[in-house]
Amino acid sequence: MEDYAMTLFKKNGKSNSNSGTVARKDSALLNLRRIFIGVLFGSVVFVLLTLIFSLVMTLGAIPDSAALVFAFLSIALASFAAGFAALWNIGNGGLINGLICGGIFAALHLLLALVFGEGGRLVYVLIAVVIELILSTFGGIVSVNVRSE
């Protein structure tokens, strides 16, 4: 089981060294770094989309009641972008690595919501966490399939 799990983290299923276990750990750490870069990219996308939607709402073109829709749309697109960017660099294991990326992205979102948010909106945060997990996994799968063609 451990060999299979570590194989998921190896890029293109190949080890960079003949030393077996050490190369796999290095590869897993390198892929974790790439996942964090994807999460950072998704966070930047989220901030940019939030700023764009805020500007559109400030200009008065869209009513304030659409804010929740824009928030979920920003989260969905950002988590897809995070999974896509992370797995573009890794190149394999789209399902598991995309889910890991979504888990980190969702944990970051949940942590920030608990620190800065209100307790009454926890249901919205949990819905957002599910959206993040699903769409980052989907972004990872799409990224691996687009890259392999």
Tab-separated table of C-alpha atoms in Angstrom:
chain	number	residue	atom	x	y	z
A	1	MET	CA	0.000	0.000	0.000
A	2	GLU	CA	2.831	2.382	0.849
A	3	ASP	CA	4.491	1.761	-2.524
A	4	TYR	CA	1.226	2.515	-4.327
A	5	ALA	CA	0.678	5.737	-2.359
A	6	MET	CA	4.211	6.915	-3.004
A	7	THR	CA	3.892	6.006	-6.693
A	8	LEU	CA	0.975	8.447	-6.949
A	9	PHE	CA	3.306	11.227	-5.865
A	10	LYS	CA	6.073	10.375	-8.341
A	11	LYS	CA	6.186	12.471	-11.486
A	12	ASN	CA	5.436	10.403	-14.593
A	13	GLY	CA	5.849	7.228	-12.534
A	14	LYS	CA	9.660	7.448	-12.695
A	15	SER	CA	12.144	7.912	-9.922
A	16	ASN	CA	14.986	10.415	-10.258
A	17	SER	CA	17.466	8.259	-8.426
A	18	ASN	CA	18.423	4.616	-7.968
A	19	SER	CA	18.085	4.866	-4.189
A	20	GLY	CA	14.368	3.955	-4.192
A	21	THR	CA	12.842	5.233	-0.972
A	22	VAL	CA	14.817	8.479	-0.743
A	23	ALA	CA	13.894	9.466	-4.300
A	24	ARG	CA	10.241	8.747	-3.604
A	25	LYS	CA	10.233	10.940	-0.491
A	26	ASP	CA	11.944	13.739	-2.400
A	27	SER	CA	9.430	13.340	-5.198
A	28	ALA	CA	6.505	13.431	-2.753
A	29	LEU	CA	7.885	16.591	-1.144
A	30	LEU	CA	8.413	18.156	-4.546
A	31	ASN	CA	4.847	17.334	-5.542
A	32	LEU	CA	3.561	18.735	-2.246
A	33	ARG	CA	5.445	21.931	-3.058
A	34	ARG	CA	3.777	21.994	-6.480
A	35	ILE	CA	0.392	21.493	-4.824
A	36	PHE	CA	1.057	24.465	-2.534
A	37	ILE	CA	1.979	26.539	-5.582
A	38	GLY	CA	-1.363	25.535	-7.104
A	39	VAL	CA	-3.160	26.553	-3.902
A	40	LEU	CA	-1.355	29.900	-3.994
A	41	PHE	CA	-2.383	30.356	-7.633
A	42	GLY	CA	-5.994	29.516	-6.744
A	43	SER	CA	-5.888	32.032	-3.897
A	44	VAL	CA	-4.690	34.757	-6.268
A	45	VAL	CA	-7.483	33.854	-8.708
A	46	PHE	CA	-9.984	34.061	-5.833
A	47	VAL	CA	-8.776	37.511	-4.781
A	48	LEU	CA	-8.863	38.805	-8.355
A	49	LEU	CA	-12.362	37.446	-8.993
A	50	THR	CA	-13.588	38.871	-5.704
A	51	LEU	CA	-12.169	42.275	-6.609
A	52	ILE	CA	-13.787	42.154	-10.062
A	53	PHE	CA	-17.160	41.153	-8.631
A	54	SER	CA	-16.880	43.861	-5.952
A	55	LEU	CA	-16.177	46.464	-8.591
A	56	VAL	CA	-19.144	45.314	-10.685
A	57	MET	CA	-21.418	45.448	-7.656
A	58	THR	CA	-20.092	48.872	-6.637
A	59	LEU	CA	-20.869	50.269	-10.051
A	60	GLY	CA	-24.466	49.249	-9.405
A	61	ALA	CA	-24.914	46.977	-12.391
A	62	ILE	CA	-25.838	44.011	-10.177
A	63	PRO	CA	-27.923	43.999	-6.969
A	64	ASP	CA	-26.375	43.240	-3.596
A	65	SER	CA	-28.467	40.088	-3.305
A	66	ALA	CA	-26.190	38.463	-5.904
A	67	ALA	CA	-23.166	38.654	-3.587
A	68	LEU	CA	-23.566	35.062	-2.378
A	69	VAL	CA	-23.752	33.783	-5.953
A	70	PHE	CA	-20.576	35.698	-6.817
A	71	ALA	CA	-18.835	34.358	-3.713
A	72	PHE	CA	-19.601	30.742	-4.650
A	73	LEU	CA	-18.660	31.384	-8.268
A	74	SER	CA	-15.316	32.866	-7.173
A	75	ILE	CA	-14.658	29.889	-4.913
A	76	ALA	CA	-15.574	27.414	-7.639
A	77	LEU	CA	-13.375	28.998	-10.307
A	78	ALA	CA	-10.479	29.512	-7.898
A	79	SER	CA	-10.512	25.913	-6.668
A	80	PHE	CA	-10.678	24.617	-10.246
A	81	ALA	CA	-7.703	26.867	-11.103
A	82	ALA	CA	-5.793	25.618	-8.050
A	83	GLY	CA	-6.268	21.967	-9.008
A	84	PHE	CA	-5.492	22.651	-12.648
A	85	ALA	CA	-2.289	24.611	-11.883
A	86	ALA	CA	-1.014	22.124	-9.318
A	87	LEU	CA	-1.522	19.104	-11.537
A	88	TRP	CA	-0.180	20.835	-14.620
A	89	ASN	CA	3.222	20.799	-12.909
A	90	ILE	CA	2.888	17.297	-11.472
A	91	GLY	CA	1.545	15.569	-14.559
A	92	ASN	CA	-0.066	12.462	-13.007
A	93	GLY	CA	-2.388	11.336	-10.232
A	94	GLY	CA	-5.050	13.894	-11.084
A	95	LEU	CA	-7.704	12.429	-8.824
A	96	ILE	CA	-5.729	11.976	-5.606
A	97	ASN	CA	-3.442	14.982	-6.014
A	98	GLY	CA	-6.380	17.182	-7.044
A	99	LEU	CA	-8.224	16.046	-3.919
A	100	ILE	CA	-5.161	16.831	-1.791
A	101	CYS	CA	-4.957	20.274	-3.394
A	102	GLY	CA	-8.662	20.829	-2.744
A	103	GLY	CA	-8.260	19.695	0.846
A	104	ILE	CA	-5.465	22.187	1.465
A	105	PHE	CA	-7.416	24.941	-0.310
A	106	ALA	CA	-10.554	24.117	1.705
A	107	ALA	CA	-8.616	23.939	4.982
A	108	LEU	CA	-7.164	27.372	4.289
A	109	HIS	CA	-10.640	28.710	3.498
A	110	LEU	CA	-12.146	27.087	6.603
A	111	LEU	CA	-9.382	28.463	8.818
A	112	LEU	CA	-9.798	31.991	7.465
A	113	ALA	CA	-13.588	31.762	7.778
A	114	LEU	CA	-13.325	30.681	11.406
A	115	VAL	CA	-10.827	33.428	12.245
A	116	PHE	CA	-12.491	36.311	10.395
A	117	GLY	CA	-16.054	35.129	9.839
A	118	GLU	CA	-19.222	34.992	11.810
A	119	GLY	CA	-20.608	31.818	13.330
A	120	GLY	CA	-23.941	32.128	11.516
A	121	ARG	CA	-22.376	31.594	8.092
A	122	LEU	CA	-20.738	28.256	8.853
A	123	VAL	CA	-23.248	26.423	6.639
A	124	TYR	CA	-22.114	28.504	3.647
A	125	VAL	CA	-18.494	27.731	4.452
A	126	LEU	CA	-19.185	23.999	4.590
A	127	ILE	CA	-20.977	24.172	1.227
A	128	ALA	CA	-17.965	26.038	-0.141
A	129	VAL	CA	-15.622	23.342	1.208
A	130	VAL	CA	-17.539	20.661	-0.694
A	131	ILE	CA	-17.432	22.803	-3.850
A	132	GLU	CA	-13.685	23.311	-3.409
A	133	LEU	CA	-12.983	19.606	-2.999
A	134	ILE	CA	-15.038	18.606	-6.027
A	135	LEU	CA	-13.828	21.317	-8.398
A	136	SER	CA	-10.141	21.124	-7.494
A	137	THR	CA	-10.287	17.368	-8.063
A	138	PHE	CA	-12.026	17.975	-11.387
A	139	GLY	CA	-9.407	20.625	-12.265
A	140	GLY	CA	-6.637	18.148	-11.500
A	141	ILE	CA	-8.195	15.452	-13.671
A	142	VAL	CA	-8.741	17.893	-16.556
A	143	SER	CA	-5.179	19.185	-16.237
A	144	VAL	CA	-3.629	15.729	-16.397
A	145	ASN	CA	-5.781	14.762	-19.374
A	146	VAL	CA	-5.120	17.997	-21.292
A	147	ARG	CA	-1.405	17.755	-20.634
A	148	SER	CA	-1.144	14.121	-21.722
A	149	GLU	CA	-2.672	14.841	-25.139
